[in-house]
Short mmCIF file of C-alpha atoms and ligand atoms in Angstrom, two decimals:
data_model
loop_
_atom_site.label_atom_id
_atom_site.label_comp_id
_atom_site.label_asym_id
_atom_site.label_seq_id
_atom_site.Cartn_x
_atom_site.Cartn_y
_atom_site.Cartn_z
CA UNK A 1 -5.65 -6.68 65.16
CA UNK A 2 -5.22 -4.21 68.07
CA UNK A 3 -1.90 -4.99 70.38
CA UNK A 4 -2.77 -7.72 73.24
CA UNK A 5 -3.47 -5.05 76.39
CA UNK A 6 -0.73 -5.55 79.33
CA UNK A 7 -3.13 -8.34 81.04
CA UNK A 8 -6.26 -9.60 79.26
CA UNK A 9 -8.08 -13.56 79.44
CA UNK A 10 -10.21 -15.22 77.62
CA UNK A 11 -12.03 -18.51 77.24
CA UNK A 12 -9.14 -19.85 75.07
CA UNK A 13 -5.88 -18.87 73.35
CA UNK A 14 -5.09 -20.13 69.84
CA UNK A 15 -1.33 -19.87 69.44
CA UNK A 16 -0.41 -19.62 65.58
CA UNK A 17 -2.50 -18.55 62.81
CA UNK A 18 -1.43 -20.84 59.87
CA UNK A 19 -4.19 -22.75 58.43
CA UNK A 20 -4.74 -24.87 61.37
CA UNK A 21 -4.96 -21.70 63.70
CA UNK A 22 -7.45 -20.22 61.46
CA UNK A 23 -9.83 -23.25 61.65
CA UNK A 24 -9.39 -24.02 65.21
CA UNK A 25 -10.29 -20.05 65.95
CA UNK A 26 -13.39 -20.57 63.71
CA UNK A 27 -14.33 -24.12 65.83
CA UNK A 28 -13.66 -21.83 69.12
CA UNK A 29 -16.38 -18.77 67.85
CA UNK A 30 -18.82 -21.80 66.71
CA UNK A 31 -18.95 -23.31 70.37
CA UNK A 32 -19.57 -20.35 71.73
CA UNK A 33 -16.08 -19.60 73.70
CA UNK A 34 -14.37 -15.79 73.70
CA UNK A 35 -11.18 -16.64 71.99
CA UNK A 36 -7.71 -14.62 71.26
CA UNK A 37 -5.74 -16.21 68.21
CA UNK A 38 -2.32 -14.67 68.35
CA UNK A 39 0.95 -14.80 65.62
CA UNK A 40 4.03 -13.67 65.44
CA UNK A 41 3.92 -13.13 61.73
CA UNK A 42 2.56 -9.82 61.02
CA UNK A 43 0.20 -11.33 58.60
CA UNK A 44 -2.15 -14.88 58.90
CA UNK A 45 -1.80 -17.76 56.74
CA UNK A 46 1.47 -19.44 58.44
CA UNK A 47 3.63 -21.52 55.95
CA UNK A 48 0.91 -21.00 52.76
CA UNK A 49 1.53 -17.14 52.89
CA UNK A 50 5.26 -17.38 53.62
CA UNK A 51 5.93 -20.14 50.95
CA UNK A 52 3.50 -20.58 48.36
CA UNK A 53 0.80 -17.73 48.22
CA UNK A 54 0.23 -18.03 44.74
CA UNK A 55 0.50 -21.67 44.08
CA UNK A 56 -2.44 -24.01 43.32
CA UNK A 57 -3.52 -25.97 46.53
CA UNK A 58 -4.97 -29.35 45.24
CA UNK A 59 -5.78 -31.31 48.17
CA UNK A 60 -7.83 -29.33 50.28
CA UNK A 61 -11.34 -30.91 50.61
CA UNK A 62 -13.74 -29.47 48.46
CA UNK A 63 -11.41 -26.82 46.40
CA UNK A 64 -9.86 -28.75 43.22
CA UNK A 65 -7.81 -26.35 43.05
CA UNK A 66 -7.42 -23.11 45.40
CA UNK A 67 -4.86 -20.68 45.31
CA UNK A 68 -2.92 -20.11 49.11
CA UNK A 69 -3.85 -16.43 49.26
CA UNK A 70 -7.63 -17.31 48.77
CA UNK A 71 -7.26 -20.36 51.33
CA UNK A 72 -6.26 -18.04 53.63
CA UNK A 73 -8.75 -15.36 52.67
CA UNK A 74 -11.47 -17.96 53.31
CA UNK A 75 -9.87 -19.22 56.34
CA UNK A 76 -9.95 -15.55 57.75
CA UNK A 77 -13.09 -14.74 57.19
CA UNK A 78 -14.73 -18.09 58.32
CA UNK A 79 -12.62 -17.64 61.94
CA UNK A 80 -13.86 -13.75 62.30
CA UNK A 81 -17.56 -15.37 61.82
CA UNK A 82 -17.48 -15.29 65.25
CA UNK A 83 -15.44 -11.95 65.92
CA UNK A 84 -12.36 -13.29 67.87
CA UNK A 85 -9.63 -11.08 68.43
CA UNK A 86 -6.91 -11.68 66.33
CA UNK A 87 -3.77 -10.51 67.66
CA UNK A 88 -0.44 -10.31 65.05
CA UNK A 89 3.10 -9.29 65.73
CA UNK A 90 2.52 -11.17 68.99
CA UNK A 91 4.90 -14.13 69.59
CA UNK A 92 4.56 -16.56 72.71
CA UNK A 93 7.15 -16.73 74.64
CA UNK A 94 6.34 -18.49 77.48
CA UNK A 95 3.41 -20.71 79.27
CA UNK A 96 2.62 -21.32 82.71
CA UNK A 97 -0.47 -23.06 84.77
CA UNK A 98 -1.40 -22.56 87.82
CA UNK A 99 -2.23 -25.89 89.57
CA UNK A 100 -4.75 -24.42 92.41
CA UNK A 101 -6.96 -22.41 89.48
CA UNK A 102 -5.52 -24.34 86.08
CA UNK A 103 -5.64 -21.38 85.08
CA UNK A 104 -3.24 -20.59 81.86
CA UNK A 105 -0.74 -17.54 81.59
CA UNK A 106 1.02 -17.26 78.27
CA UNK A 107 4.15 -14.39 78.17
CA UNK A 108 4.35 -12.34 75.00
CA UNK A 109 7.50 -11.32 73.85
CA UNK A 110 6.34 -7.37 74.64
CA UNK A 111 5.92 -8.95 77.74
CA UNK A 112 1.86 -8.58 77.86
CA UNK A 113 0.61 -11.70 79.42
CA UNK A 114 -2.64 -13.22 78.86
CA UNK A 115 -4.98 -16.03 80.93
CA UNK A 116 -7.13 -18.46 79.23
CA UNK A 117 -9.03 -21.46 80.41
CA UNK A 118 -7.36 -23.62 77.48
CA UNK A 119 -5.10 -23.05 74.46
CA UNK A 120 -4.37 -24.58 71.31
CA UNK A 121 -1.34 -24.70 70.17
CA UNK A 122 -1.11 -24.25 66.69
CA UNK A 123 2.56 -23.06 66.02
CA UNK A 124 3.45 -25.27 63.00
CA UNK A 125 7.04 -25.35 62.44
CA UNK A 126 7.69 -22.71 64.49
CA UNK A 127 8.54 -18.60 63.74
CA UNK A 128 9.31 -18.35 60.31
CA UNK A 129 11.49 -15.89 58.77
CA UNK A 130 13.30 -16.36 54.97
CA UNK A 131 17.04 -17.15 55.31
CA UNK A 132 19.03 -13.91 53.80
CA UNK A 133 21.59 -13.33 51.12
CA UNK A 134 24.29 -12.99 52.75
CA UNK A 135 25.56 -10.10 50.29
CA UNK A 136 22.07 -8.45 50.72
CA UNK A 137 22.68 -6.73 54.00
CA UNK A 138 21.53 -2.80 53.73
CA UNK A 139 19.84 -4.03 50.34
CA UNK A 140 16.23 -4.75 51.59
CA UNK A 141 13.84 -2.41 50.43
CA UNK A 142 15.69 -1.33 47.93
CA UNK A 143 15.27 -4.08 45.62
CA UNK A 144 16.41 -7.14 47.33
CA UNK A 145 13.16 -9.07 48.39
CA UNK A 146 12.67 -12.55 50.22
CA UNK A 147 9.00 -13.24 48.80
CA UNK A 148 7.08 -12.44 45.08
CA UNK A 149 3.52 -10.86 46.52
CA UNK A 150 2.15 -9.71 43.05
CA UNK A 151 4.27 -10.62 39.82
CA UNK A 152 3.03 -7.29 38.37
CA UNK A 153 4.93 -4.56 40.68
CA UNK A 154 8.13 -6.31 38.58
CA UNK A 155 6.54 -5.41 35.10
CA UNK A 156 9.71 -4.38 32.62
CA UNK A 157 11.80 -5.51 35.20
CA UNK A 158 15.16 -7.14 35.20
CA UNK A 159 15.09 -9.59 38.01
CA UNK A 160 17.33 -12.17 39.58
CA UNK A 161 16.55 -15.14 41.74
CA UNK A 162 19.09 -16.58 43.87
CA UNK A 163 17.88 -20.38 45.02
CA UNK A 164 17.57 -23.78 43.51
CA UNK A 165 14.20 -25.03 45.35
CA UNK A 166 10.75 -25.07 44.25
CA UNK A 167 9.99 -21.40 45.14
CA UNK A 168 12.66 -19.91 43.38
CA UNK A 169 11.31 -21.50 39.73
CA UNK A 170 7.43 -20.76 40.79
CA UNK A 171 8.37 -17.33 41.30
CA UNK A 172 10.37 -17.02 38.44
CA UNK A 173 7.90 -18.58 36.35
CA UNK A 174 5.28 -16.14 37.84
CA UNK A 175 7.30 -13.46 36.86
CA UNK A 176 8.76 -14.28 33.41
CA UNK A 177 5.50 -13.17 31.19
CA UNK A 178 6.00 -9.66 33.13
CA UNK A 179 9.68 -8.71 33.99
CA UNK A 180 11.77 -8.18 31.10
CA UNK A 181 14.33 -10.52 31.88
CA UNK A 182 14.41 -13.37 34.54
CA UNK A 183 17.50 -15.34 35.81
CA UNK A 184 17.21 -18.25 38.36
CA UNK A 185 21.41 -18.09 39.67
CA UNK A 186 21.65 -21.70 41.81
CA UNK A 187 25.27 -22.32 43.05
CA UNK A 188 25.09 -26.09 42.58
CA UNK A 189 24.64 -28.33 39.36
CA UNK A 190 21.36 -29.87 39.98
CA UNK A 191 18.41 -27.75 40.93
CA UNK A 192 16.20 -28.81 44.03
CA UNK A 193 12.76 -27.96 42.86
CA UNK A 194 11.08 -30.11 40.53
CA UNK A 195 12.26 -31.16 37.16
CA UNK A 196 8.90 -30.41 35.60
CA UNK A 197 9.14 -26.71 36.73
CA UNK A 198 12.79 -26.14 35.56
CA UNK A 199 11.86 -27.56 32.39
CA UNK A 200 8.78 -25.29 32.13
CA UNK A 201 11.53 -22.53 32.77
CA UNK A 202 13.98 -22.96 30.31
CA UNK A 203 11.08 -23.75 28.16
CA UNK A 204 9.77 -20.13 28.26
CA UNK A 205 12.73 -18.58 28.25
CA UNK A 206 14.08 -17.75 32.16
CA UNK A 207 17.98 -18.03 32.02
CA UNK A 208 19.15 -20.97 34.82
CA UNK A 209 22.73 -20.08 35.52
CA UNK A 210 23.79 -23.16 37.91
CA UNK A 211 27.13 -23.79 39.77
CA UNK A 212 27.12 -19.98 39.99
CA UNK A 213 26.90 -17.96 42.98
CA UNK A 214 25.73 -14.23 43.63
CA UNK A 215 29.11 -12.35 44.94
CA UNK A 216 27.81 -8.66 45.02
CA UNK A 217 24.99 -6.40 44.68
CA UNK A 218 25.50 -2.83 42.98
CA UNK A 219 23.43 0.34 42.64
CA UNK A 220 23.06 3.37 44.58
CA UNK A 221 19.00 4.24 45.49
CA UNK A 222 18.35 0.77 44.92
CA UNK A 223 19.58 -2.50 42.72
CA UNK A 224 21.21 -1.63 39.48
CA UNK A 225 23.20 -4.90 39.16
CA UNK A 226 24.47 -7.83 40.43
CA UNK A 227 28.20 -9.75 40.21
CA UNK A 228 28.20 -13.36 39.97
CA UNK A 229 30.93 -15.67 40.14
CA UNK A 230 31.16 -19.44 37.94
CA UNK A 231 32.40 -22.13 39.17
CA UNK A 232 35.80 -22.06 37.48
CA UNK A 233 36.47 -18.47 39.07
CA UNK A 234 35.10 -16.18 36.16
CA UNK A 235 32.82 -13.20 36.90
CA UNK A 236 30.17 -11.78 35.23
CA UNK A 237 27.92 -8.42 35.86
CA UNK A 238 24.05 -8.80 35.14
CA UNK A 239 21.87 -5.49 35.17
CA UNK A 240 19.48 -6.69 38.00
CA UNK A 241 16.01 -4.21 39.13
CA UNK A 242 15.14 -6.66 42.03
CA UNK A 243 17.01 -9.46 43.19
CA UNK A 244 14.96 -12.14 44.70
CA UNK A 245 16.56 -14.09 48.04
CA UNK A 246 14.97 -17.86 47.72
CA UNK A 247 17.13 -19.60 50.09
CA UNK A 248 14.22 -21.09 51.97
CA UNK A 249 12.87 -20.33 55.59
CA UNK A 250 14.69 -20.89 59.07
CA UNK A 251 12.44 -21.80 61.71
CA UNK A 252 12.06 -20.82 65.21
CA UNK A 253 10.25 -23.45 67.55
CA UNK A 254 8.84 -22.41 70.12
CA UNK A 255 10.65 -23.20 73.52
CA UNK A 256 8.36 -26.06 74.53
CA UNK A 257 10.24 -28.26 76.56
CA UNK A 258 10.89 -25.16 78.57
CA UNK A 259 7.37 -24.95 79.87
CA UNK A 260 7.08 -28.30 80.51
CA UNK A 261 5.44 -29.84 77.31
CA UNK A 262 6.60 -33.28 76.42
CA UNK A 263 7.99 -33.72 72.77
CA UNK A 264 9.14 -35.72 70.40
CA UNK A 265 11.68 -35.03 67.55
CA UNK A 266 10.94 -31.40 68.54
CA UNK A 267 6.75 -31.56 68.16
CA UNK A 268 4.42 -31.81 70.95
CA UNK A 269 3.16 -35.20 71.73
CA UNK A 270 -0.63 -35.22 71.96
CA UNK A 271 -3.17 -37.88 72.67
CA UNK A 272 -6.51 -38.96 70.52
CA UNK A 273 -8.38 -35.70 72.08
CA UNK A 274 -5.16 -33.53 70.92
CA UNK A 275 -4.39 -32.68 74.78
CA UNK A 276 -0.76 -32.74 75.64
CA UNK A 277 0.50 -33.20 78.93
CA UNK A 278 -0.28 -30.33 80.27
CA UNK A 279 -3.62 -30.03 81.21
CA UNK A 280 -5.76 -27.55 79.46
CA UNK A 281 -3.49 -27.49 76.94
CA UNK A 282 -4.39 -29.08 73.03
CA UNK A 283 -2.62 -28.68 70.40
CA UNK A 284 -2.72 -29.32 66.14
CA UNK A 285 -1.25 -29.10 62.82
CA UNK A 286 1.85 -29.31 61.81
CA UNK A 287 2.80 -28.86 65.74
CA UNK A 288 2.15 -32.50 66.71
CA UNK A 289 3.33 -35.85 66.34
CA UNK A 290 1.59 -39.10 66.90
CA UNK A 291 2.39 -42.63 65.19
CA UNK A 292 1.07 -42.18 61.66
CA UNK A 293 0.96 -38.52 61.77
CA UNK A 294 0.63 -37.05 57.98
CA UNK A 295 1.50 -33.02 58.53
CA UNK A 296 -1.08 -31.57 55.92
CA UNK A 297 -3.67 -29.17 56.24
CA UNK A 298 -6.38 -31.93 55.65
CA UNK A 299 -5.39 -33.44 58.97
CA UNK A 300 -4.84 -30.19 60.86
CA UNK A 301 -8.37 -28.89 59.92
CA UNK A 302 -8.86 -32.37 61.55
CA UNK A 303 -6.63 -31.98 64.63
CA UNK A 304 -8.31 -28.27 64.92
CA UNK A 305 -11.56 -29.09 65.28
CA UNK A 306 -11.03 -32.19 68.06
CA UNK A 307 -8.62 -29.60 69.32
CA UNK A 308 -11.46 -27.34 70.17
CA UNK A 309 -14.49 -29.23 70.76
CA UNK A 310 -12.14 -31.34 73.90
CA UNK A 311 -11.06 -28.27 74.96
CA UNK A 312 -14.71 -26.98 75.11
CA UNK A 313 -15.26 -29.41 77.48
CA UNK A 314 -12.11 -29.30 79.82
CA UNK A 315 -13.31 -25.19 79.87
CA UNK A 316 -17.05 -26.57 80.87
CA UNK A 317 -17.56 -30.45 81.94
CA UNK A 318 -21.48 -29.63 81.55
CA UNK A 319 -20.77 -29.07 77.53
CA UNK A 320 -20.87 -32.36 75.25
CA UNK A 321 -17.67 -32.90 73.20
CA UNK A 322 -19.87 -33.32 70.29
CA UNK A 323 -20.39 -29.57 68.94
CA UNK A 324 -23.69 -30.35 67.01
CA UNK A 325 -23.75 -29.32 63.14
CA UNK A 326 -22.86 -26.01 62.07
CA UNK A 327 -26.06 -26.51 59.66
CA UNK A 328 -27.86 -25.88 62.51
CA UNK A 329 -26.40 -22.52 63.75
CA UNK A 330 -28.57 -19.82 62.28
CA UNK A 331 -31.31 -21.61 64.49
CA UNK A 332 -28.83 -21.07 67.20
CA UNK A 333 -28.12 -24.68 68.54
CA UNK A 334 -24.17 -24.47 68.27
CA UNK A 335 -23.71 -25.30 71.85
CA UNK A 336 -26.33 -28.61 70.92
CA UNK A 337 -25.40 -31.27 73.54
CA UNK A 338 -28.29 -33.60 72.34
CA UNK A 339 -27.44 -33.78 68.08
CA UNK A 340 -30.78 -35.05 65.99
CA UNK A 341 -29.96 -38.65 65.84
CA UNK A 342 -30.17 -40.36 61.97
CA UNK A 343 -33.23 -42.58 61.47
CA UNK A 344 -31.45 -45.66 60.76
CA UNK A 345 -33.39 -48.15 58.99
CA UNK A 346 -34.52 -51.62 60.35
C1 LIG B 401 6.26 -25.44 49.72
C2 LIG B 401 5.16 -26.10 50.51
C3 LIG B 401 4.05 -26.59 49.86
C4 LIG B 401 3.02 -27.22 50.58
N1 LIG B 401 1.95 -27.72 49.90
C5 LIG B 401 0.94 -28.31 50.60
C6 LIG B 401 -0.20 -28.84 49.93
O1 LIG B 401 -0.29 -28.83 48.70
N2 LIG B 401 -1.19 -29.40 50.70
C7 LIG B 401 -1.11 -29.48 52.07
O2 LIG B 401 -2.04 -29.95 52.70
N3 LIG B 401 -0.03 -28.99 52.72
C8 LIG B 401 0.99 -28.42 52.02
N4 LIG B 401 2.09 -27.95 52.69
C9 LIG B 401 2.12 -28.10 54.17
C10 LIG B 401 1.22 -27.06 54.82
O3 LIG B 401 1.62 -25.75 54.45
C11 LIG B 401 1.32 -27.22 56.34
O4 LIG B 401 0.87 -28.52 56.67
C12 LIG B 401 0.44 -26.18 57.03
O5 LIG B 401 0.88 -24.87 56.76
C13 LIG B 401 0.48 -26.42 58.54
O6 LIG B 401 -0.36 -25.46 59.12
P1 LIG B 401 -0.20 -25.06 60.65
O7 LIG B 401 -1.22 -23.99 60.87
O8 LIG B 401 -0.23 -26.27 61.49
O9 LIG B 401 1.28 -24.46 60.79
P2 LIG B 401 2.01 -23.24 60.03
O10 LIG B 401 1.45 -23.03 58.67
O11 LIG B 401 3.47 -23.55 60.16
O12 LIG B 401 1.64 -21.96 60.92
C14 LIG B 401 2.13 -21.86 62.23
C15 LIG B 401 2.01 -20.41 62.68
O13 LIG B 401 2.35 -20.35 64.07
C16 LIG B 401 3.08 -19.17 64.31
N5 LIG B 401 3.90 -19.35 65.51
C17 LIG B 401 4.85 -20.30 65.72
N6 LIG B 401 5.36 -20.17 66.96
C18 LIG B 401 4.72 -19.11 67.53
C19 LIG B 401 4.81 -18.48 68.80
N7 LIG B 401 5.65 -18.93 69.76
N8 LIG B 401 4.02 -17.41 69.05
C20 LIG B 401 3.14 -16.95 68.11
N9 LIG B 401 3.02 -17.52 66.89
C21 LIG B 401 3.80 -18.59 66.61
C22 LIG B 401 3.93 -18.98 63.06
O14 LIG B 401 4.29 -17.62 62.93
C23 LIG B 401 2.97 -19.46 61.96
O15 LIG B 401 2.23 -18.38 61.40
C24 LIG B 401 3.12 -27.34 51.99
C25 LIG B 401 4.23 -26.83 52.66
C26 LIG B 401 5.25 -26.22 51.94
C27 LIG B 401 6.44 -25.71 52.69
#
């Protein structure tokens, strides 16, 4: 996780290190190619660790149920199998090729560049950051967070979400059997996230206080209390420990049309081999759009491995696009350009 170095190259660049990142950097190490996966989150996991960390993944093949955090765990250790460099804190600004060598130079934003045979582009719905309170500024830190990591650093705590979507009742529900008092404060009637959840949450006691807005946060060190205001004008103070920002994420995309990558509704357009337009360039996940496109990781584990294995091949014609099983590898026949064909019965 070292910063990129001024000027460094490799085989091929995986931009984005959300699920599909993770997979494709894996699929990279398996074929054999020196590869630098690089995010501009300080942390991997892409939209699972920002959003939903601690919820119950269902539809991930093979896991019935799997929690984000451990998806991601898994993910990371199955794409440093290989020992890629991972590279975090390191957002792509830019992307040029040179037609004489097709070579690829990507532009970090600390202005470190890097060249690479191929990338994948694996940048999801873009840089993610949590949209703040706006009564919050000077707060963070000191109480005001935009994200639960573990529900036990609030034990005996009294804490107050502000949101009305599905992460502000899984959070609060996460942290109702250990705070000692959790309010959900939603300034419209009708909450967002799903009824089953808010009825959970009344159920076991967190307080939803709708058509209520936060107006002001009080305390000194840190959070002591918070002032909301009702809908009809009255205002009420509520001791508050931590007060918990869950207005949802605003997203960054990347500026692709600026280096010359056709889109569509802002995502890249790719064809079957998940090449776009620019040659040497693939990308997958949540990044693309082609007719019948379903954006879940399921498909992008999909898109990531294609991704890979065709960009294998635009690195090295000589390689076969098939990447032969990865039951085969500890007898060191990853690169296998000749798979053991199936006895197929007459
Ligand atoms: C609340 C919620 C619940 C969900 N539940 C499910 C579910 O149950 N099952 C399911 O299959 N899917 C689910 N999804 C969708 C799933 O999370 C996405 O399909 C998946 O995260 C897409 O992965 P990705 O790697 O393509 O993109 P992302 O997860 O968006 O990751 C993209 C990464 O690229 C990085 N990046 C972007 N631009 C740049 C740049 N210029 N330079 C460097 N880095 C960059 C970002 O920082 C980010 O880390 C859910 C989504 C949400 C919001």
């Amino acid at each position: 996780m070292n910063p990129v170095a001024a000027r460094t190259s490799c085989d091929l660049v995986v931009v984005g290190a959300g699920p599909t990142g993770l997979f494709a950097t894996y699929y990279a190490g398996f074929r054999g190619l020196s590869v630098l996966l690089l995010d501009a989150q300080h942390e991997p996991g892409g939209q699972v660790t920002a959003l939903y960390p601690t919820k119950a993944i269902h539809d991930v093949a093979g896991f019935p149920a799997v929690p984000g955090a451990d998806l991601v765990r898994g993910l990371v250790a199955q794409a440093e199998a290989h020992e890629p460099r991972m590279v975090f804190g390191a957002q792509v600004v830019d992307l040029v090729r040179d037609e004489r060598s097709g070579t690829l130079t990507l532009s970090l934003a600390d202005g470190s560049q890097v060249d690479a045979r191929a990338a994948v582009l694996s940048t999801g719905v873009g840089g993610l950051r949590p949209r703040t309170l706006p009564v919050g500024h000077g707060w963070h830190g000191r109480g005001v967070a935009y994200t639960v990591g573990d529900p036990t650093d609030h034990t005996d705590e009294d804490v107050v979400v502000i949101g009305g979507g599905d992460s502000a009742l899984d959070w609060a529900l996460q942290l109702q059997p250990v705070a000692r008092s959790v309010t959900v404060v939603h300034r419209r009637r009708a909450f967002r996230a799903h009824a089953a959840s808010v009825a959970r949450a009344e159920k076991c006691g967190v307080r939803l206080l709708t058509d209520c807005e936060l107006l002001a946060i009080h305390g000194d060190d840190s959070v002591r209390s918070v002032v909301l205001r009702d809908r009809d004008g009255s205002e009420q103070e509520l001791p508050a420990t931590t007060v918990v920002g869950a207005l949802g994420l605003v997203t960054a995309p990347s500026p692709f049309a600026a280096w010359g990558l056709e889109l569509v509704d802002r995502k890249l357009v790719v064809d079957q081999s998940m090449a776009t337009n620019i040659p040497g360039v693939f990308a997958a996940g949540d990044a693309t759009s082609y007719p019948g496109k379903v954006p879940l990781m399921a498909v992008g584990f999909g898109e990531a491995a294609t991704a890979v294995n065709n960009a294998a091949v635009h690195i090295d014609p000589e390689l076969s696009l098939f990447p032969g099983h990865s039951t085969d590898e500890e007898q060191g026949t990853t690169m296998a350009s000749d798979p053991t064909p199936l006895a197929v019965e007459a």
